[in-house]
Amino acid sequence: MDENITAVKDAPVAEPKSHPVTININGQQHQLLVQPWVTLLDALREKLDLTGTKKGCDHGQCGACTVLVNGKRINSCLTLAVMQNGKEITTIEGIANGEMHPMQQAFIKYDAFQCGYCTPGQICSAIGMLQEGHATNREEVKELMSGNICRCGAYSNIVEAIMDVKEGGQYE
Amino acid sequence: MNSFTYTAAPDANTAAALLTADKHAQLIAGGTNLLDLMKENVAQPAALIDINNIDGLDGITTLDNGGLRLGALAHNADTAYHPLVEQKYPLLAKAILSGASAQLRNMATNGGNMMQRTRCYYFYDTSTPCNKREPGTGCSAIGGYNRIHAILGASDSCIATFPSDMCNALAALDATINVTGPEGDRVIAFTDFHRLPGDEPQLDNILKHGELITSIDLPKNGFEKNYAYLKLRDRTSYAFALVAIATGLELQDGLIKNARIACGGLAHKPWRKPEAEDYLIDKVPIKENFEAAADIILNGAMGYKDNAFKIELAKRAIVRNCLTAANLNN
């Protein structure tokens, strides 16, 4: 078998060694001991009980697991917790500041969900998108939110809610 | 996912040395494709070497020759939205932004984009034979469902396509790839980097085990006046290309003076045919001439049960995209 082949069926079983990581999550420092194969998503949900971040597809296709890492939206299912040492992470639990974040309020105002499972990811993604500053109209919002699937089909109201926040509550 | 060891490499030399020492080791950067493959047990590395902490590989800097150097660890989004890329290489910006989702583009790196693997369904499905995943087991796509598969450069062993959008633009722009490894540094022409499957479809590219990509260099000419990127897919966003075309033209006095056409979704690598580009030199940028160029590009194309439509689709996409590029009023 060529050495460049990545699918190694006879790979020796590695000694499972845990690694210490320090991650700031929602403004609070956490020191964790994680096995290398634990994704950030699983660390949030299973180790820190931050279950607001949802596991949908676990393959980066649905966006339910979207969180902000150093202010940028990413799929937490496709990165390892051990790779997040020293990072600042914001999950849906850290979005509100005393009162609900304007994006949370807008999602309620515009009825931008039905079952709600994708909503934490939608809200984190929408906040990340507005911080990126590349969406100027509805079409661009739709394109730049395409990494977040809503199987209830609340897309039109999600776009309305995001546009309302983008326009500072002046969107009609 | 199998168990594996994890090491964060402090510098490129250490990463190359660690990788060289363990043939079952793999580098991880953005991880967006590798971790997905590991979850499917398609990739089972015994060791992951994290290169994200290596300094100096995430920059985007101008070169003395007027070109631009893209760090291997610069993220796809940061690259696409970089002012110099937007101004001088809009073809690259557009190609990057037509791929994946915003979250994935925030995570994925430029080097990793090149190293991503095919999205052939059978490559991902470990219950089926696949010569790319397990050499010698056969190709399930030939005779299977092959809508997304290759019409050019395929072999009896593999009809997978290379899925990147970014790489179509890099191929059209004649980028070069800077690589380091145990035997030193080398520069690889972009169009030489990815390979056709032949009878070794397990090899996507010519990178040797132990080598890593440090940067990608863009030449001075960014074709920023007359360029276009067209991506055709089964939904309007967040899907891989059935056919993607990157075109760059230089026009003078109503004639084509320089042409680049790179096609994605058609083959095991971004598909370029210099004969077609040469054919267009000193021709007027009209439909008939682009049709003739498309015929040269698609010469020898062969469809399978579900993807024969791609031959005509690719021809029309090439013509349309070249006309769009020619008529761009920048």
Coordinates of C-alpha atoms in Angstrom, one line a residue:
Chain A
M1 CA 0.0 0.0 0.0
D2 CA 1.4 3.4 -0.9
E3 CA 2.5 5.5 2.0
N4 CA 0.4 8.5 0.7
I5 CA -2.9 6.6 1.3
T6 CA -4.8 8.3 4.0
A7 CA -7.3 5.5 4.7
V8 CA -5.1 3.3 6.9
K9 CA -6.9 0.1 7.9
D10 CA -4.0 -1.4 9.8
A11 CA -3.2 1.7 11.8
P12 CA -1.8 0.9 15.3
V13 CA -4.2 1.9 18.1
A14 CA -2.9 5.1 19.6
E15 CA -2.6 5.5 23.3
P16 CA -5.5 7.7 24.2
K17 CA -3.9 10.7 25.8
S18 CA -5.8 13.6 27.0
H19 CA -4.7 17.2 26.6
P20 CA -5.2 20.2 28.9
V21 CA -6.8 23.1 27.2
T22 CA -7.9 26.5 28.4
I23 CA -10.8 28.0 26.6
N24 CA -12.8 31.2 27.3
I25 CA -16.4 30.4 26.8
N26 CA -19.0 33.1 27.1
G27 CA -16.5 35.2 29.1
Q28 CA -15.6 32.5 31.5
Q29 CA -12.2 30.7 31.5
H30 CA -12.6 26.9 31.4
Q31 CA -9.8 24.4 31.9
L32 CA -10.6 21.1 30.3
L33 CA -8.8 17.8 29.9
V34 CA -9.9 16.5 26.5
Q35 CA -9.1 13.5 24.4
P36 CA -7.9 14.4 20.9
W37 CA -11.0 13.2 19.1
V38 CA -13.5 15.2 21.1
T39 CA -15.0 17.9 18.8
L40 CA -15.6 21.4 20.1
L41 CA -19.4 20.6 19.8
D42 CA -19.1 17.5 22.0
A43 CA -17.0 19.3 24.5
L44 CA -19.5 22.1 24.8
R45 CA -22.5 19.8 25.1
E46 CA -21.1 16.8 27.0
K47 CA -18.4 18.4 29.2
L48 CA -19.7 21.8 29.9
D49 CA -23.5 21.2 29.7
L50 CA -23.8 24.0 27.2
T51 CA -26.5 22.2 25.3
G52 CA -27.9 25.3 23.5
T53 CA -25.5 24.5 20.7
K54 CA -27.2 21.7 18.7
K55 CA -25.9 18.6 16.9
G56 CA -27.7 18.3 13.7
C57 CA -25.8 16.5 10.9
D58 CA -22.4 16.4 12.7
H59 CA -20.8 16.9 9.3
G60 CA -20.8 20.6 8.7
Q61 CA -23.7 20.6 6.4
C62 CA -26.6 21.9 8.6
G63 CA -25.1 24.8 10.7
A64 CA -27.0 23.8 13.9
C65 CA -23.7 23.7 15.7
T66 CA -22.6 27.2 14.7
V67 CA -20.7 29.1 17.4
L68 CA -18.4 32.2 17.3
V69 CA -14.7 31.6 17.8
N70 CA -12.7 34.8 18.3
G71 CA -15.8 36.5 16.8
K72 CA -16.0 34.4 13.7
R73 CA -18.8 31.9 13.0
I74 CA -17.7 28.3 12.5
N75 CA -19.2 24.8 12.6
S76 CA -18.2 23.5 16.0
C77 CA -18.7 19.9 14.9
L78 CA -15.8 20.2 12.4
T79 CA -13.1 21.3 14.8
L80 CA -11.4 19.6 17.7
A81 CA -11.6 20.9 21.3
V82 CA -7.9 20.4 21.6
M83 CA -7.4 22.9 18.8
Q84 CA -9.2 25.6 20.6
N85 CA -6.6 26.3 23.3
G86 CA -6.5 30.0 24.1
K87 CA -9.6 30.8 22.0
E88 CA -12.6 32.9 22.9
I89 CA -15.9 31.2 22.1
T90 CA -19.4 32.5 22.2
T91 CA -22.3 30.1 22.2
I92 CA -26.0 30.9 22.2
E93 CA -25.9 30.9 26.0
G94 CA -23.5 33.9 25.8
I95 CA -25.4 36.0 23.3
A96 CA -27.7 37.8 25.7
N97 CA -26.3 40.5 27.9
G98 CA -28.8 41.2 30.7
E99 CA -31.6 41.3 28.2
M100 CA -32.0 39.3 25.0
H101 CA -29.7 40.1 22.1
P102 CA -31.5 42.1 19.4
M103 CA -31.2 39.1 17.1
Q104 CA -33.0 36.9 19.6
Q105 CA -35.7 39.6 20.0
A106 CA -36.0 39.8 16.2
F107 CA -36.4 36.1 15.8
I108 CA -39.4 36.3 18.2
K109 CA -40.8 39.4 16.6
Y110 CA -40.7 37.8 13.1
D111 CA -41.6 34.3 14.2
A112 CA -38.4 33.1 12.6
F113 CA -38.6 29.5 13.7
Q114 CA -41.0 26.6 14.2
C115 CA -39.4 23.7 16.0
G116 CA -36.5 25.8 17.1
Y117 CA -33.7 23.2 16.7
C118 CA -31.7 25.2 14.2
T119 CA -32.4 28.5 15.9
P120 CA -29.3 28.7 18.2
G121 CA -27.1 28.1 15.1
Q122 CA -29.1 30.5 13.0
I123 CA -28.8 33.3 15.6
C124 CA -25.0 32.7 16.1
S125 CA -24.5 32.6 12.4
A126 CA -26.6 35.7 11.8
I127 CA -24.7 37.7 14.4
G128 CA -21.4 36.5 12.9
M129 CA -22.6 37.4 9.4
L130 CA -23.5 41.0 10.4
Q131 CA -20.1 41.4 12.1
E132 CA -18.4 40.2 8.9
G133 CA -20.2 43.1 7.2
H134 CA -20.6 41.6 3.7
A135 CA -24.3 41.3 3.5
T136 CA -26.0 44.4 2.2
N137 CA -29.4 43.2 1.0
R138 CA -31.8 40.3 1.3
E139 CA -30.2 38.3 -1.5
E140 CA -26.8 38.5 0.1
V141 CA -28.3 37.6 3.5
K142 CA -29.8 34.5 2.0
E143 CA -26.5 33.5 0.2
L144 CA -24.4 34.2 3.3
M145 CA -26.8 32.3 5.6
S146 CA -26.9 29.2 3.3
G147 CA -24.8 27.2 5.7
N148 CA -27.7 27.1 8.1
I149 CA -30.5 24.7 7.2
C150 CA -34.0 25.1 8.6
R151 CA -36.1 22.0 7.9
C152 CA -39.3 23.7 9.1
G153 CA -38.7 26.1 6.3
A154 CA -38.8 29.3 8.3
Y155 CA -36.3 30.9 5.9
S156 CA -38.3 33.9 4.8
N157 CA -39.0 35.0 8.4
I158 CA -35.3 34.3 9.3
V159 CA -34.2 36.7 6.6
E160 CA -36.8 39.3 7.8
A161 CA -35.5 39.1 11.3
I162 CA -31.9 39.5 10.2
M163 CA -32.7 42.4 8.0
D164 CA -34.5 44.1 10.9
V165 CA -31.4 43.8 13.1
K166 CA -29.2 44.9 10.2
E167 CA -31.4 48.0 9.7
G168 CA -31.4 48.7 13.5
G169 CA -35.0 47.8 13.9
Q170 CA -36.1 50.2 11.1
Y171 CA -36.7 47.4 8.5
E172 CA -40.1 47.1 7.0
Chain B
M1 CA -13.6 8.1 14.5
N2 CA -10.6 6.1 15.5
S3 CA -8.3 7.1 18.3
F4 CA -5.2 9.0 17.5
T5 CA -2.5 11.1 19.0
Y6 CA -2.4 14.9 18.7
T7 CA 0.6 17.2 18.5
A8 CA 0.6 20.9 17.8
A9 CA 3.7 21.6 15.7
P10 CA 5.5 24.9 16.6
D11 CA 7.0 25.4 13.1
A12 CA 7.0 24.0 9.6
N13 CA 10.2 22.1 9.9
T14 CA 8.9 20.3 13.0
A15 CA 5.6 19.5 11.3
A16 CA 7.4 18.1 8.3
A17 CA 9.7 16.0 10.5
L18 CA 6.8 14.6 12.6
L19 CA 4.9 13.8 9.4
T20 CA 7.9 12.2 7.8
A21 CA 8.5 10.0 10.9
D22 CA 5.1 8.5 10.8
K23 CA 3.5 7.2 7.6
H24 CA 0.1 7.0 9.4
A25 CA 0.2 10.7 10.5
Q26 CA -1.6 13.5 8.8
L27 CA -1.6 17.3 9.1
I28 CA -4.6 19.1 10.3
A29 CA -5.3 22.8 9.5
G30 CA -9.0 23.9 9.2
G31 CA -10.0 20.3 9.5
T32 CA -13.3 20.8 7.7
N33 CA -12.8 17.9 5.3
L34 CA -10.4 15.7 7.3
L35 CA -12.5 15.5 10.4
D36 CA -15.6 14.7 8.2
L37 CA -13.6 11.9 6.6
M38 CA -12.5 10.7 10.0
K39 CA -16.0 10.6 11.3
E40 CA -16.9 8.4 8.3
N41 CA -13.8 6.2 8.9
V42 CA -12.6 7.0 5.4
A43 CA -9.5 8.6 6.9
Q44 CA -8.0 6.9 9.9
P45 CA -4.8 8.7 10.8
A46 CA -2.9 7.3 13.8
A47 CA -1.6 10.8 14.6
L48 CA -2.7 14.3 13.8
I49 CA -0.2 17.1 13.6
D50 CA -1.9 20.5 14.1
I51 CA -0.2 23.1 12.0
N52 CA -2.5 26.0 13.0
N53 CA 0.0 27.5 15.5
I54 CA 2.8 27.8 13.0
D55 CA 3.7 31.5 12.7
G56 CA 4.0 33.2 9.3
L57 CA 1.9 31.0 7.2
D58 CA -1.4 32.9 7.4
G59 CA -0.4 36.1 5.7
I60 CA -1.3 37.6 2.4
T61 CA 1.6 39.7 1.1
T62 CA 2.7 41.3 -2.1
L63 CA 5.6 39.9 -4.0
D64 CA 8.5 41.9 -5.6
N65 CA 7.4 40.7 -9.1
G66 CA 4.0 42.3 -8.6
G67 CA 2.2 39.1 -7.7
L68 CA 0.6 38.1 -4.4
R69 CA 1.5 35.4 -1.9
L70 CA -1.4 33.6 -0.2
G71 CA -0.3 31.9 3.1
A72 CA -1.3 28.2 3.3
L73 CA -2.9 28.9 6.6
A74 CA -4.8 32.0 5.5
H75 CA -8.5 31.2 5.7
N76 CA -10.6 31.0 2.5
A77 CA -12.9 33.8 3.7
D78 CA -10.0 36.1 4.7
T79 CA -8.4 35.5 1.3
A80 CA -11.6 36.1 -0.7
Y81 CA -12.4 39.4 1.1
H82 CA -8.8 40.6 1.2
P83 CA -8.6 44.0 -0.5
L84 CA -5.8 43.0 -2.8
V85 CA -7.5 39.8 -3.9
E86 CA -10.8 41.7 -4.5
Q87 CA -9.1 44.3 -6.6
K88 CA -6.5 42.3 -8.5
Y89 CA -7.8 38.8 -8.4
P90 CA -11.6 39.1 -8.4
L91 CA -11.8 35.7 -10.3
L92 CA -10.2 34.1 -7.2
A93 CA -12.5 35.9 -4.8
K94 CA -15.6 34.9 -6.7
A95 CA -14.5 31.3 -7.0
I96 CA -13.8 31.0 -3.3
L97 CA -17.1 32.6 -2.4
S98 CA -19.1 30.3 -4.6
G99 CA -17.8 27.3 -2.6
A100 CA -19.0 25.8 0.8
S101 CA -20.7 28.0 3.4
A102 CA -19.6 31.1 5.2
Q103 CA -18.8 29.0 8.3
L104 CA -16.7 26.6 6.4
R105 CA -14.9 29.4 4.5
N106 CA -14.1 30.9 7.9
M107 CA -12.5 27.6 9.0
A108 CA -10.9 26.2 5.8
T109 CA -7.4 27.2 4.8
N110 CA -5.9 27.8 1.4
G111 CA -3.5 24.9 1.7
G112 CA -6.3 22.6 2.9
N113 CA -8.6 23.6 0.1
M114 CA -6.0 22.1 -2.3
M115 CA -5.7 19.0 -0.2
Q116 CA -9.5 18.3 0.1
R117 CA -10.7 15.0 -1.3
T118 CA -13.4 14.1 -3.7
R119 CA -17.0 14.1 -2.7
C120 CA -17.7 10.9 -4.7
Y121 CA -20.5 9.2 -2.7
Y122 CA -18.8 5.8 -2.9
F123 CA -15.5 7.2 -1.6
Y124 CA -17.4 8.3 1.5
D125 CA -19.4 5.0 1.8
T126 CA -17.0 2.5 3.4
S127 CA -19.5 -0.3 2.7
T128 CA -18.8 -0.1 -1.1
P129 CA -15.7 -0.8 -3.1
C130 CA -13.6 2.2 -4.0
N131 CA -10.1 2.3 -5.6
K132 CA -9.4 5.7 -4.2
R133 CA -10.2 4.7 -0.6
E134 CA -9.0 1.1 -0.8
P135 CA -6.9 0.4 -3.9
G136 CA -7.7 -2.7 -5.8
T137 CA -11.3 -3.0 -4.6
G138 CA -12.9 -1.6 -7.7
C139 CA -14.9 1.5 -8.6
S140 CA -18.5 1.6 -7.6
A141 CA -19.3 4.8 -9.5
I142 CA -18.6 3.2 -12.8
G143 CA -21.9 1.4 -13.3
G144 CA -23.4 3.0 -10.2
Y145 CA -25.0 6.4 -9.7
N146 CA -22.5 8.8 -11.3
R147 CA -24.3 12.2 -11.7
I148 CA -21.4 14.2 -10.2
H149 CA -18.6 12.2 -11.8
A150 CA -15.9 12.9 -14.4
I151 CA -16.3 13.2 -18.1
L152 CA -12.7 14.0 -18.8
G153 CA -9.4 12.3 -17.8
A154 CA -11.0 9.5 -15.9
S155 CA -9.8 5.9 -15.9
D156 CA -11.1 2.4 -15.5
S157 CA -10.1 2.7 -11.8
C158 CA -11.8 6.0 -10.9
I159 CA -14.2 8.5 -12.3
A160 CA -14.2 10.9 -9.2
T161 CA -14.0 14.6 -9.6
F162 CA -12.0 17.1 -7.6
P163 CA -14.5 19.4 -5.8
S164 CA -12.7 22.7 -5.2
D165 CA -13.9 26.0 -6.6
M166 CA -10.9 28.0 -5.4
C167 CA -8.5 25.7 -7.3
N168 CA -10.3 26.3 -10.6
A169 CA -9.4 30.0 -10.3
L170 CA -5.8 29.2 -9.1
A171 CA -5.4 26.9 -12.2
A172 CA -6.7 29.7 -14.5
L173 CA -4.4 32.2 -12.9
D174 CA -1.3 30.0 -13.3
A175 CA -0.6 30.1 -9.6
T176 CA 2.4 28.2 -8.1
I177 CA 2.5 26.3 -4.9
N178 CA 5.4 26.6 -2.4
V179 CA 6.1 23.4 -0.6
T180 CA 8.6 22.4 2.2
G181 CA 9.7 19.0 3.3
P182 CA 12.5 16.8 4.5
E183 CA 14.3 17.2 1.1
G184 CA 13.9 21.0 1.2
D185 CA 11.7 23.5 -0.5
R186 CA 10.2 23.2 -4.0
V187 CA 7.8 25.1 -6.2
I188 CA 5.0 23.3 -8.1
A189 CA 3.1 24.7 -11.0
F190 CA -0.6 24.7 -10.0
T191 CA -1.7 22.7 -13.0
D192 CA 0.9 20.0 -12.2
F193 CA -0.2 19.7 -8.5
H194 CA -3.3 17.6 -8.9
R195 CA -3.1 14.5 -11.0
L196 CA -5.4 12.3 -13.1
P197 CA -6.4 9.0 -11.5
G198 CA -4.8 6.5 -13.9
D199 CA -4.3 3.3 -12.0
E200 CA -3.4 5.0 -8.8
P201 CA -6.5 7.0 -7.9
Q202 CA -5.6 6.9 -4.2
L203 CA -3.1 9.7 -5.1
D204 CA -4.9 13.0 -5.5
N205 CA -1.8 15.1 -6.1
I206 CA 2.0 14.9 -6.3
L207 CA 2.8 16.1 -2.8
K208 CA 5.0 13.6 -1.0
H209 CA 4.4 12.3 2.4
G210 CA 6.4 14.6 4.7
E211 CA 5.8 17.7 2.6
L212 CA 3.6 20.6 3.5
I213 CA 2.3 23.5 1.5
T214 CA 3.5 26.8 2.9
S215 CA 2.0 29.3 0.4
I216 CA 0.5 29.9 -3.0
D217 CA 1.9 32.5 -5.3
L218 CA -0.2 34.4 -7.8
P219 CA 1.5 36.0 -10.8
K220 CA 1.1 39.7 -11.5
N221 CA -1.7 39.2 -14.1
G222 CA -5.0 38.8 -12.3
F223 CA -7.2 39.2 -15.4
E224 CA -9.2 41.7 -13.4
K225 CA -10.6 43.5 -16.4
N226 CA -12.2 40.5 -18.1
Y227 CA -13.0 37.6 -15.9
A228 CA -16.0 35.4 -14.9
Y229 CA -16.8 32.4 -12.7
L230 CA -19.8 30.3 -13.4
K231 CA -20.9 27.5 -11.1
L232 CA -23.8 25.2 -12.0
R233 CA -25.1 22.9 -9.3
D234 CA -28.3 21.3 -8.0
R235 CA -29.1 24.1 -5.6
T236 CA -28.2 27.8 -5.8
S237 CA -25.9 27.9 -2.8
Y238 CA -23.8 25.5 -0.7
A239 CA -23.5 22.7 -3.1
F240 CA -20.6 21.2 -5.1
A241 CA -20.4 22.1 -8.8
L242 CA -21.7 19.9 -11.5
V243 CA -19.8 22.2 -13.9
A244 CA -17.8 25.2 -12.9
I245 CA -15.9 27.5 -15.3
A246 CA -13.2 30.0 -14.5
T247 CA -12.3 32.4 -17.3
G248 CA -9.8 35.2 -17.6
L249 CA -9.3 37.2 -20.8
E250 CA -7.1 40.0 -22.0
L251 CA -8.6 42.0 -24.8
Q252 CA -7.0 44.6 -27.1
D253 CA -8.5 46.4 -30.0
G254 CA -11.4 44.0 -30.0
L255 CA -9.3 40.9 -30.1
I256 CA -8.4 38.3 -27.5
K257 CA -4.7 38.6 -26.6
N258 CA -4.6 36.1 -23.7
A259 CA -7.1 33.5 -22.5
R260 CA -7.4 31.2 -19.6
I261 CA -10.2 28.7 -19.1
A262 CA -10.2 26.2 -16.2
C263 CA -13.1 23.9 -15.6
G264 CA -14.2 22.3 -12.4
G265 CA -16.6 19.3 -11.8
L266 CA -15.4 17.6 -15.0
A267 CA -12.3 15.7 -14.0
H268 CA -9.9 14.6 -11.2
K269 CA -8.3 18.0 -11.3
P270 CA -9.1 21.5 -12.6
W271 CA -9.2 21.0 -16.3
R272 CA -7.3 23.3 -18.6
K273 CA -6.5 22.8 -22.3
P274 CA -3.7 25.2 -23.5
E275 CA -4.6 24.4 -27.1
A276 CA -8.0 25.9 -26.6
E277 CA -6.6 29.1 -25.1
D278 CA -4.0 29.4 -27.9
Y279 CA -6.8 28.9 -30.4
L280 CA -8.5 32.1 -29.1
I281 CA -5.5 34.3 -29.5
D282 CA -6.2 37.1 -32.0
K283 CA -9.7 36.0 -32.4
V284 CA -12.8 38.2 -31.8
P285 CA -14.6 37.3 -28.5
I286 CA -17.8 36.0 -30.1
K287 CA -19.9 32.9 -29.4
E288 CA -18.7 31.0 -32.4
N289 CA -15.0 31.2 -31.4
F290 CA -15.8 30.3 -27.8
E291 CA -17.8 27.3 -29.1
A292 CA -14.8 26.1 -31.0
A293 CA -12.6 26.6 -27.9
A294 CA -15.1 24.6 -25.9
D295 CA -15.0 21.8 -28.4
I296 CA -11.2 21.6 -28.0
I297 CA -11.5 21.7 -24.2
L298 CA -14.1 18.9 -24.2
N299 CA -12.4 16.8 -26.9
G300 CA -12.5 13.2 -25.8
A301 CA -15.2 13.8 -23.1
M302 CA -17.1 10.6 -22.2
G303 CA -20.3 10.5 -20.2
Y304 CA -21.6 7.7 -18.0
K305 CA -25.2 6.7 -17.3
D306 CA -26.1 9.7 -15.2
N307 CA -23.6 12.4 -16.2
A308 CA -23.6 12.4 -20.0
F309 CA -25.6 15.7 -19.7
K310 CA -22.4 17.4 -18.4
I311 CA -20.8 17.3 -21.9
E312 CA -23.4 19.7 -23.4
L313 CA -23.8 21.6 -20.1
A314 CA -20.0 22.2 -19.9
K315 CA -19.9 23.4 -23.5
R316 CA -22.7 25.9 -23.0
A317 CA -21.2 26.9 -19.6
I318 CA -17.8 27.6 -21.2
V319 CA -19.4 29.7 -24.0
R320 CA -21.6 31.7 -21.6
N321 CA -18.8 32.3 -19.1
C322 CA -16.3 33.4 -21.8
L323 CA -18.9 35.8 -23.2
T324 CA -19.6 37.2 -19.7
A325 CA -15.9 37.7 -19.2
A326 CA -15.5 39.4 -22.6
N327 CA -18.4 41.7 -22.0
L328 CA -17.5 42.7 -18.5
N329 CA -17.1 46.5 -18.4
N330 CA -14.6 46.9 -15.6

